[in-house]
Amino acid sequence: MSNNNASVVITVDGPSGAGKGTVCAILAETLGWHLLDSGALYRITGLAADRKGLTLDDEAAVADVAAGLDVRFEPTSQGVRVILEGDDVTTTIRTEEVGSLASQVAALPKVREALLQRQRDFRQAPGLVADGRDMGTVVFTDAEIKIFLTASAEERGQRRYKQLTEKGINASLPALIEDIRVRDERDSNRAVAPLRPATDATVIDSTSMTIEDVREEILTLVRQAGLI
Ligand code: DC
């Protein structure tokens, strides 16, 4: 499906914990553009397939679930609410358990294909900030600006640890770092859409940067490109 003459897109790809979600939400808000959280689509697909009692290696059945997802994204003052078949799954899809389901279904080519057009449909005026793993390499190859945002596994583990303990959730830092490494490995080595920077992406290592630093660096690129 062609994206010719479509609205502008900034793609932000990279591993989990690099700060993509936060940065993309801030960018979309600052620019007044739409936001695509593509990871949420994989999380919702994993959850929906699990709820239907499917085994996640049943590629055709999981792809059918992905193609027929009855999901709504409802913006609220507290962020976007995610409604799956009438059920509010906003919090559920953020759990480690659903993250693992997402990582498994994301490895299935037919599932990725089934979600392709749904993701491209988010490209609407005045612009889109697309957060994911393959936004610049597969979904929006003609994006005006492509960012690959990364950080060391240790730093990402620390950030996740802080998030969880602040919520009062017990966590083990070494286990979190190990989990991040395993997930990176699976995401980087899968046959379809492996996690890697697009050849024309700007790589930003956020290990010793604040969210504001990252936001400014990306906004500078947006200005330099004459998009704002
Ligand atoms: O960004 P996240 O943690 O919500 O992503 C959940 C999973 O989905 C993660 O294992 C990577 C995968 N994913 C993907 O393969 N492609 C995307 N565009 C977004 C997420």
PDB file of C-alpha atoms and ligand atoms in Angstrom:
ATOM      1  CA  MET A   1       0.000   0.000   0.000  1.00  0.00           C
ATOM      2  CA  SER A   2       1.476   3.377  -0.942  1.00  0.00           C
ATOM      3  CA  ASN A   3       2.079   6.206   1.473  1.00  0.00           C
ATOM      4  CA  ASN A   4       2.618   8.777  -1.270  1.00  0.00           C
ATOM      5  CA  ASN A   5       1.356  12.272  -0.518  1.00  0.00           C
ATOM      6  CA  ALA A   6       0.591  11.238   3.036  1.00  0.00           C
ATOM      7  CA  SER A   7       1.229  13.409   6.091  1.00  0.00           C
ATOM      8  CA  VAL A   8       4.661  13.796   7.642  1.00  0.00           C
ATOM      9  CA  VAL A   9       5.961  11.123   9.980  1.00  0.00           C
ATOM     10  CA  ILE A  10       8.696  11.000  12.589  1.00  0.00           C
ATOM     11  CA  THR A  11       9.619   7.413  13.384  1.00  0.00           C
ATOM     12  CA  VAL A  12      11.211   6.555  16.716  1.00  0.00           C
ATOM     13  CA  ASP A  13      12.512   2.999  16.944  1.00  0.00           C
ATOM     14  CA  GLY A  14      14.660   1.292  19.513  1.00  0.00           C
ATOM     15  CA  PRO A  15      14.710  -1.233  22.343  1.00  0.00           C
ATOM     16  CA  SER A  16      12.336  -1.142  25.303  1.00  0.00           C
ATOM     17  CA  GLY A  17      13.332   1.201  28.117  1.00  0.00           C
ATOM     18  CA  ALA A  18      15.211   3.652  25.900  1.00  0.00           C
ATOM     19  CA  GLY A  19      12.538   6.261  26.662  1.00  0.00           C
ATOM     20  CA  LYS A  20      10.680   6.057  23.344  1.00  0.00           C
ATOM     21  CA  GLY A  21       7.193   5.984  24.835  1.00  0.00           C
ATOM     22  CA  THR A  22       7.715   9.071  26.979  1.00  0.00           C
ATOM     23  CA  VAL A  23       9.600  10.997  24.301  1.00  0.00           C
ATOM     24  CA  CYS A  24       7.018  10.163  21.619  1.00  0.00           C
ATOM     25  CA  ALA A  25       4.106  11.212  23.829  1.00  0.00           C
ATOM     26  CA  ILE A  26       5.863  14.534  24.600  1.00  0.00           C
ATOM     27  CA  LEU A  27       6.734  15.107  20.929  1.00  0.00           C
ATOM     28  CA  ALA A  28       3.174  14.381  19.760  1.00  0.00           C
ATOM     29  CA  GLU A  29       1.844  16.752  22.407  1.00  0.00           C
ATOM     30  CA  THR A  30       4.379  19.499  21.572  1.00  0.00           C
ATOM     31  CA  LEU A  31       3.769  19.258  17.819  1.00  0.00           C
ATOM     32  CA  GLY A  32       0.020  18.620  18.076  1.00  0.00           C
ATOM     33  CA  TRP A  33       0.481  15.499  15.951  1.00  0.00           C
ATOM     34  CA  HIS A  34      -1.019  12.018  16.165  1.00  0.00           C
ATOM     35  CA  LEU A  35       0.749   9.267  18.088  1.00  0.00           C
ATOM     36  CA  LEU A  36       1.113   5.607  17.135  1.00  0.00           C
ATOM     37  CA  ASP A  37       2.165   3.293  19.959  1.00  0.00           C
ATOM     38  CA  SER A  38       2.777   0.238  17.786  1.00  0.00           C
ATOM     39  CA  GLY A  39       3.986  -1.830  20.750  1.00  0.00           C
ATOM     40  CA  ALA A  40       0.479  -1.494  22.188  1.00  0.00           C
ATOM     41  CA  LEU A  41      -0.915  -3.218  19.075  1.00  0.00           C
ATOM     42  CA  TYR A  42       1.397  -6.202  19.652  1.00  0.00           C
ATOM     43  CA  ARG A  43       0.512  -6.225  23.351  1.00  0.00           C
ATOM     44  CA  ILE A  44      -3.225  -6.137  22.549  1.00  0.00           C
ATOM     45  CA  THR A  45      -2.809  -8.926  19.983  1.00  0.00           C
ATOM     46  CA  GLY A  46      -0.936 -11.090  22.513  1.00  0.00           C
ATOM     47  CA  LEU A  47      -3.574 -10.468  25.160  1.00  0.00           C
ATOM     48  CA  ALA A  48      -6.502 -11.077  22.790  1.00  0.00           C
ATOM     49  CA  ALA A  49      -4.960 -14.336  21.517  1.00  0.00           C
ATOM     50  CA  ASP A  50      -4.274 -15.490  25.063  1.00  0.00           C
ATOM     51  CA  ARG A  51      -7.835 -14.680  26.126  1.00  0.00           C
ATOM     52  CA  LYS A  52      -9.117 -16.769  23.231  1.00  0.00           C
ATOM     53  CA  GLY A  53      -7.037 -19.666  24.533  1.00  0.00           C
ATOM     54  CA  LEU A  54      -4.799 -19.808  21.449  1.00  0.00           C
ATOM     55  CA  THR A  55      -1.271 -21.140  21.609  1.00  0.00           C
ATOM     56  CA  LEU A  56       1.026 -18.385  20.421  1.00  0.00           C
ATOM     57  CA  ASP A  57       2.777 -20.593  17.892  1.00  0.00           C
ATOM     58  CA  ASP A  58      -0.494 -20.992  15.957  1.00  0.00           C
ATOM     59  CA  GLU A  59       0.553 -18.287  13.517  1.00  0.00           C
ATOM     60  CA  ALA A  60      -2.528 -18.319  11.270  1.00  0.00           C
ATOM     61  CA  ALA A  61      -4.947 -18.141  14.194  1.00  0.00           C
ATOM     62  CA  VAL A  62      -3.012 -15.340  15.943  1.00  0.00           C
ATOM     63  CA  ALA A  63      -2.790 -13.418  12.640  1.00  0.00           C
ATOM     64  CA  ASP A  64      -6.577 -13.693  12.328  1.00  0.00           C
ATOM     65  CA  VAL A  65      -6.901 -12.204  15.800  1.00  0.00           C
ATOM     66  CA  ALA A  66      -4.520  -9.361  14.801  1.00  0.00           C
ATOM     67  CA  ALA A  67      -6.481  -8.677  11.611  1.00  0.00           C
ATOM     68  CA  GLY A  68      -9.825  -8.601  13.386  1.00  0.00           C
ATOM     69  CA  LEU A  69      -8.873  -6.721  16.569  1.00  0.00           C
ATOM     70  CA  ASP A  70     -11.800  -4.809  18.001  1.00  0.00           C
ATOM     71  CA  VAL A  71      -9.732  -2.104  19.688  1.00  0.00           C
ATOM     72  CA  ARG A  72     -10.268   1.571  20.395  1.00  0.00           C
ATOM     73  CA  PHE A  73      -7.733   4.165  21.570  1.00  0.00           C
ATOM     74  CA  GLU A  74      -9.501   6.857  23.588  1.00  0.00           C
ATOM     75  CA  PRO A  75      -7.439   9.956  24.444  1.00  0.00           C
ATOM     76  CA  THR A  76      -8.117  11.253  27.979  1.00  0.00           C
ATOM     77  CA  SER A  77      -6.407  13.851  30.156  1.00  0.00           C
ATOM     78  CA  GLN A  78      -4.506  10.988  31.838  1.00  0.00           C
ATOM     79  CA  GLY A  79      -3.278   9.499  28.574  1.00  0.00           C
ATOM     80  CA  VAL A  80      -4.728   7.104  26.040  1.00  0.00           C
ATOM     81  CA  ARG A  81      -7.234   4.492  27.243  1.00  0.00           C
ATOM     82  CA  VAL A  82      -7.138   1.188  25.392  1.00  0.00           C
ATOM     83  CA  ILE A  83     -10.444  -0.620  24.970  1.00  0.00           C
ATOM     84  CA  LEU A  84     -10.387  -4.215  23.722  1.00  0.00           C
ATOM     85  CA  GLU A  85     -13.801  -5.656  22.872  1.00  0.00           C
ATOM     86  CA  GLY A  86     -15.415  -3.174  25.244  1.00  0.00           C
ATOM     87  CA  ASP A  87     -13.017  -4.005  28.091  1.00  0.00           C
ATOM     88  CA  ASP A  88     -10.588  -1.378  29.427  1.00  0.00           C
ATOM     89  CA  VAL A  89      -7.166  -3.069  29.153  1.00  0.00           C
ATOM     90  CA  THR A  90      -5.037   0.081  29.583  1.00  0.00           C
ATOM     91  CA  THR A  91      -3.253  -1.235  32.688  1.00  0.00           C
ATOM     92  CA  THR A  92      -3.336  -4.930  31.793  1.00  0.00           C
ATOM     93  CA  ILE A  93      -1.382  -4.478  28.570  1.00  0.00           C
ATOM     94  CA  ARG A  94       1.504  -2.824  30.467  1.00  0.00           C
ATOM     95  CA  THR A  95       2.245  -5.872  32.640  1.00  0.00           C
ATOM     96  CA  GLU A  96       5.433  -7.918  32.164  1.00  0.00           C
ATOM     97  CA  GLU A  97       3.241 -10.937  31.381  1.00  0.00           C
ATOM     98  CA  VAL A  98       1.545  -9.228  28.439  1.00  0.00           C
ATOM     99  CA  GLY A  99       4.938  -7.820  27.369  1.00  0.00           C
ATOM    100  CA  SER A 100       6.134 -11.373  27.011  1.00  0.00           C
ATOM    101  CA  LEU A 101       3.026 -12.390  25.013  1.00  0.00           C
ATOM    102  CA  ALA A 102       3.638  -9.364  22.769  1.00  0.00           C
ATOM    103  CA  SER A 103       7.246 -10.317  22.144  1.00  0.00           C
ATOM    104  CA  GLN A 104       6.139 -13.807  21.085  1.00  0.00           C
ATOM    105  CA  VAL A 105       3.391 -12.706  18.687  1.00  0.00           C
ATOM    106  CA  ALA A 106       5.694  -9.990  17.274  1.00  0.00           C
ATOM    107  CA  ALA A 107       7.990 -12.765  16.016  1.00  0.00           C
ATOM    108  CA  LEU A 108       5.242 -14.112  13.726  1.00  0.00           C
ATOM    109  CA  PRO A 109       5.469 -12.719  10.137  1.00  0.00           C
ATOM    110  CA  LYS A 110       1.738 -13.103   9.429  1.00  0.00           C
ATOM    111  CA  VAL A 111       0.909 -11.132  12.576  1.00  0.00           C
ATOM    112  CA  ARG A 112       3.238  -8.304  11.549  1.00  0.00           C
ATOM    113  CA  GLU A 113       1.655  -8.283   8.103  1.00  0.00           C
ATOM    114  CA  ALA A 114      -1.849  -8.235   9.568  1.00  0.00           C
ATOM    115  CA  LEU A 115      -0.977  -5.143  11.640  1.00  0.00           C
ATOM    116  CA  LEU A 116       0.758  -3.253   8.816  1.00  0.00           C
ATOM    117  CA  GLN A 117      -2.183  -1.361   7.325  1.00  0.00           C
ATOM    118  CA  ARG A 118      -3.702  -0.678  10.735  1.00  0.00           C
ATOM    119  CA  GLN A 119      -0.456   1.104  11.660  1.00  0.00           C
ATOM    120  CA  ARG A 120      -0.271   3.046   8.370  1.00  0.00           C
ATOM    121  CA  ASP A 121      -3.814   4.281   8.915  1.00  0.00           C
ATOM    122  CA  PHE A 122      -2.506   6.384  11.829  1.00  0.00           C
ATOM    123  CA  ARG A 123      -0.686   8.598   9.321  1.00  0.00           C
ATOM    124  CA  GLN A 124      -3.011  11.566   9.238  1.00  0.00           C
ATOM    125  CA  ALA A 125      -2.670  15.349   9.044  1.00  0.00           C
ATOM    126  CA  PRO A 126      -1.036  17.322  10.481  1.00  0.00           C
ATOM    127  CA  GLY A 127       1.539  14.615  11.242  1.00  0.00           C
ATOM    128  CA  LEU A 128       2.390  11.427  13.096  1.00  0.00           C
ATOM    129  CA  VAL A 129       4.930  10.392  15.693  1.00  0.00           C
ATOM    130  CA  ALA A 130       5.352   6.618  15.371  1.00  0.00           C
ATOM    131  CA  ASP A 131       6.877   4.676  18.249  1.00  0.00           C
ATOM    132  CA  GLY A 132       8.100   1.115  17.730  1.00  0.00           C
ATOM    133  CA  ARG A 133      10.785  -1.233  16.503  1.00  0.00           C
ATOM    134  CA  ASP A 134      10.322  -1.214  12.711  1.00  0.00           C
ATOM    135  CA  MET A 135       8.620   2.117  12.086  1.00  0.00           C
ATOM    136  CA  GLY A 136      11.504   3.465   9.990  1.00  0.00           C
ATOM    137  CA  THR A 137      12.620   0.157   8.468  1.00  0.00           C
ATOM    138  CA  VAL A 138       9.268  -1.383   7.450  1.00  0.00           C
ATOM    139  CA  VAL A 139       6.091   0.538   8.236  1.00  0.00           C
ATOM    140  CA  PHE A 140       7.010   4.114   7.243  1.00  0.00           C
ATOM    141  CA  THR A 141      10.116   3.688   5.079  1.00  0.00           C
ATOM    142  CA  ASP A 142       9.563   7.145   3.543  1.00  0.00           C
ATOM    143  CA  ALA A 143       9.369   8.962   6.902  1.00  0.00           C
ATOM    144  CA  GLU A 144      10.806  12.481   6.877  1.00  0.00           C
ATOM    145  CA  ILE A 145      12.699  11.905  10.121  1.00  0.00           C
ATOM    146  CA  LYS A 146      13.880   8.582  11.512  1.00  0.00           C
ATOM    147  CA  ILE A 147      15.299   8.240  14.996  1.00  0.00           C
ATOM    148  CA  PHE A 148      16.821   5.149  16.597  1.00  0.00           C
ATOM    149  CA  LEU A 149      16.753   5.720  20.332  1.00  0.00           C
ATOM    150  CA  THR A 150      18.824   3.422  22.464  1.00  0.00           C
ATOM    151  CA  ALA A 151      20.472   3.139  25.909  1.00  0.00           C
ATOM    152  CA  SER A 152      22.586   0.510  27.645  1.00  0.00           C
ATOM    153  CA  ALA A 153      20.778  -2.566  29.058  1.00  0.00           C
ATOM    154  CA  GLU A 154      21.978  -1.602  32.564  1.00  0.00           C
ATOM    155  CA  GLU A 155      20.541   1.893  32.250  1.00  0.00           C
ATOM    156  CA  ARG A 156      17.252   0.577  30.872  1.00  0.00           C
ATOM    157  CA  GLY A 157      17.062  -1.956  33.694  1.00  0.00           C
ATOM    158  CA  GLN A 158      17.660   0.818  36.250  1.00  0.00           C
ATOM    159  CA  ARG A 159      14.883   2.938  34.730  1.00  0.00           C
ATOM    160  CA  ARG A 160      12.438   0.036  34.787  1.00  0.00           C
ATOM    161  CA  TYR A 161      13.455  -0.809  38.354  1.00  0.00           C
ATOM    162  CA  LYS A 162      12.788   2.775  39.436  1.00  0.00           C
ATOM    163  CA  GLN A 163       9.385   2.800  37.683  1.00  0.00           C
ATOM    164  CA  LEU A 164       8.315  -0.441  39.361  1.00  0.00           C
ATOM    165  CA  THR A 165       9.552   0.382  42.870  1.00  0.00           C
ATOM    166  CA  GLU A 166       7.902   3.813  42.654  1.00  0.00           C
ATOM    167  CA  LYS A 167       4.638   1.990  41.994  1.00  0.00           C
ATOM    168  CA  GLY A 168       5.313  -0.171  45.070  1.00  0.00           C
ATOM    169  CA  ILE A 169       6.011  -3.240  42.942  1.00  0.00           C
ATOM    170  CA  ASN A 170       8.838  -5.530  44.124  1.00  0.00           C
ATOM    171  CA  ALA A 171      11.508  -6.059  41.509  1.00  0.00           C
ATOM    172  CA  SER A 172      14.968  -7.532  41.167  1.00  0.00           C
ATOM    173  CA  LEU A 173      17.384  -5.319  39.238  1.00  0.00           C
ATOM    174  CA  PRO A 174      19.584  -8.191  37.922  1.00  0.00           C
ATOM    175  CA  ALA A 175      16.457 -10.078  36.803  1.00  0.00           C
ATOM    176  CA  LEU A 176      15.128  -6.992  35.002  1.00  0.00           C
ATOM    177  CA  ILE A 177      18.443  -6.441  33.194  1.00  0.00           C
ATOM    178  CA  GLU A 178      18.550 -10.099  32.190  1.00  0.00           C
ATOM    179  CA  ASP A 179      14.954  -9.912  30.958  1.00  0.00           C
ATOM    180  CA  ILE A 180      15.831  -6.852  28.866  1.00  0.00           C
ATOM    181  CA  ARG A 181      18.811  -8.676  27.349  1.00  0.00           C
ATOM    182  CA  VAL A 182      16.672 -11.708  26.452  1.00  0.00           C
ATOM    183  CA  ARG A 183      13.993  -9.539  24.885  1.00  0.00           C
ATOM    184  CA  ASP A 184      16.578  -7.473  22.939  1.00  0.00           C
ATOM    185  CA  GLU A 185      18.129 -10.656  21.659  1.00  0.00           C
ATOM    186  CA  ARG A 186      14.775 -12.019  20.461  1.00  0.00           C
ATOM    187  CA  ASP A 187      13.723  -8.686  18.917  1.00  0.00           C
ATOM    188  CA  SER A 188      17.090  -8.180  17.171  1.00  0.00           C
ATOM    189  CA  ASN A 189      17.460 -11.690  15.809  1.00  0.00           C
ATOM    190  CA  ARG A 190      13.995 -12.532  14.582  1.00  0.00           C
ATOM    191  CA  ALA A 191      13.636 -13.249  10.877  1.00  0.00           C
ATOM    192  CA  VAL A 192      11.073 -10.520  10.161  1.00  0.00           C
ATOM    193  CA  ALA A 193      11.559  -6.859  10.959  1.00  0.00           C
ATOM    194  CA  PRO A 194      14.494  -7.337  13.333  1.00  0.00           C
ATOM    195  CA  LEU A 195      15.255  -4.431  15.638  1.00  0.00           C
ATOM    196  CA  ARG A 196      17.931  -2.331  13.957  1.00  0.00           C
ATOM    197  CA  PRO A 197      18.342   1.287  12.880  1.00  0.00           C
ATOM    198  CA  ALA A 198      17.197   2.233   9.376  1.00  0.00           C
ATOM    199  CA  THR A 199      20.205   3.146   7.219  1.00  0.00           C
ATOM    200  CA  ASP A 200      18.943   6.744   7.143  1.00  0.00           C
ATOM    201  CA  ALA A 201      18.150   6.948  10.876  1.00  0.00           C
ATOM    202  CA  THR A 202      19.773   9.279  13.387  1.00  0.00           C
ATOM    203  CA  VAL A 203      20.955   7.188  16.338  1.00  0.00           C
ATOM    204  CA  ILE A 204      20.516   8.792  19.753  1.00  0.00           C
ATOM    205  CA  ASP A 205      22.011   7.060  22.800  1.00  0.00           C
ATOM    206  CA  SER A 206      19.992   8.256  25.779  1.00  0.00           C
ATOM    207  CA  THR A 207      22.110   6.459  28.432  1.00  0.00           C
ATOM    208  CA  SER A 208      23.277   9.724  29.989  1.00  0.00           C
ATOM    209  CA  MET A 209      20.580  12.035  28.631  1.00  0.00           C
ATOM    210  CA  THR A 210      17.369  13.312  30.204  1.00  0.00           C
ATOM    211  CA  ILE A 211      14.015  13.036  28.423  1.00  0.00           C
ATOM    212  CA  GLU A 212      14.192  16.817  27.834  1.00  0.00           C
ATOM    213  CA  ASP A 213      17.633  16.447  26.197  1.00  0.00           C
ATOM    214  CA  VAL A 214      16.251  13.801  23.837  1.00  0.00           C
ATOM    215  CA  ARG A 215      13.147  15.859  23.078  1.00  0.00           C
ATOM    216  CA  GLU A 216      15.301  18.893  22.227  1.00  0.00           C
ATOM    217  CA  GLU A 217      17.622  16.888  20.002  1.00  0.00           C
ATOM    218  CA  ILE A 218      14.692  15.503  18.010  1.00  0.00           C
ATOM    219  CA  LEU A 219      12.929  18.882  17.810  1.00  0.00           C
ATOM    220  CA  THR A 220      16.155  20.377  16.444  1.00  0.00           C
ATOM    221  CA  LEU A 221      16.086  17.787  13.642  1.00  0.00           C
ATOM    222  CA  VAL A 222      12.417  18.568  12.979  1.00  0.00           C
ATOM    223  CA  ARG A 223      13.209  22.289  12.728  1.00  0.00           C
ATOM    224  CA  GLN A 224      16.263  21.701  10.537  1.00  0.00           C
ATOM    225  CA  ALA A 225      14.101  19.631   8.182  1.00  0.00           C
ATOM    226  CA  GLY A 226      11.710  22.595   7.934  1.00  0.00           C
ATOM    227  CA  LEU A 227       8.796  20.584   9.273  1.00  0.00           C
ATOM    228  CA  ILE A 228       7.905  23.173  11.924  1.00  0.00           C
TER     229      ILE A 228
HETATM  230  O1   DC B   1       7.390  -1.264  22.990  1.00  0.00           O
HETATM  231  P1   DC B   1       6.652  -2.365  23.721  1.00  0.00           P
HETATM  232  O2   DC B   1       7.399  -2.900  24.916  1.00  0.00           O
HETATM  233  O3   DC B   1       5.262  -2.000  24.077  1.00  0.00           O
HETATM  234  O4   DC B   1       6.579  -3.575  22.673  1.00  0.00           O
HETATM  235  C1   DC B   1       6.033  -4.811  23.024  1.00  0.00           C
HETATM  236  C2   DC B   1       6.647  -5.908  22.152  1.00  0.00           C
HETATM  237  O5   DC B   1       6.254  -5.744  20.788  1.00  0.00           O
HETATM  238  C3   DC B   1       8.167  -5.967  22.170  1.00  0.00           C
HETATM  239  O6   DC B   1       8.586  -7.314  22.359  1.00  0.00           O
HETATM  240  C4   DC B   1       8.588  -5.523  20.800  1.00  0.00           C
HETATM  241  C5   DC B   1       7.378  -5.752  19.942  1.00  0.00           C
HETATM  242  N1   DC B   1       7.219  -4.696  18.936  1.00  0.00           N
HETATM  243  C6   DC B   1       7.572  -4.988  17.633  1.00  0.00           C
HETATM  244  O7   DC B   1       8.042  -6.078  17.354  1.00  0.00           O
HETATM  245  N2   DC B   1       7.395  -4.043  16.667  1.00  0.00           N
HETATM  246  C7   DC B   1       6.912  -2.831  16.980  1.00  0.00           C
HETATM  247  N3   DC B   1       6.763  -1.931  16.004  1.00  0.00           N
HETATM  248  C8   DC B   1       6.568  -2.520  18.307  1.00  0.00           C
HETATM  249  C9   DC B   1       6.739  -3.480  19.272  1.00  0.00           C
END
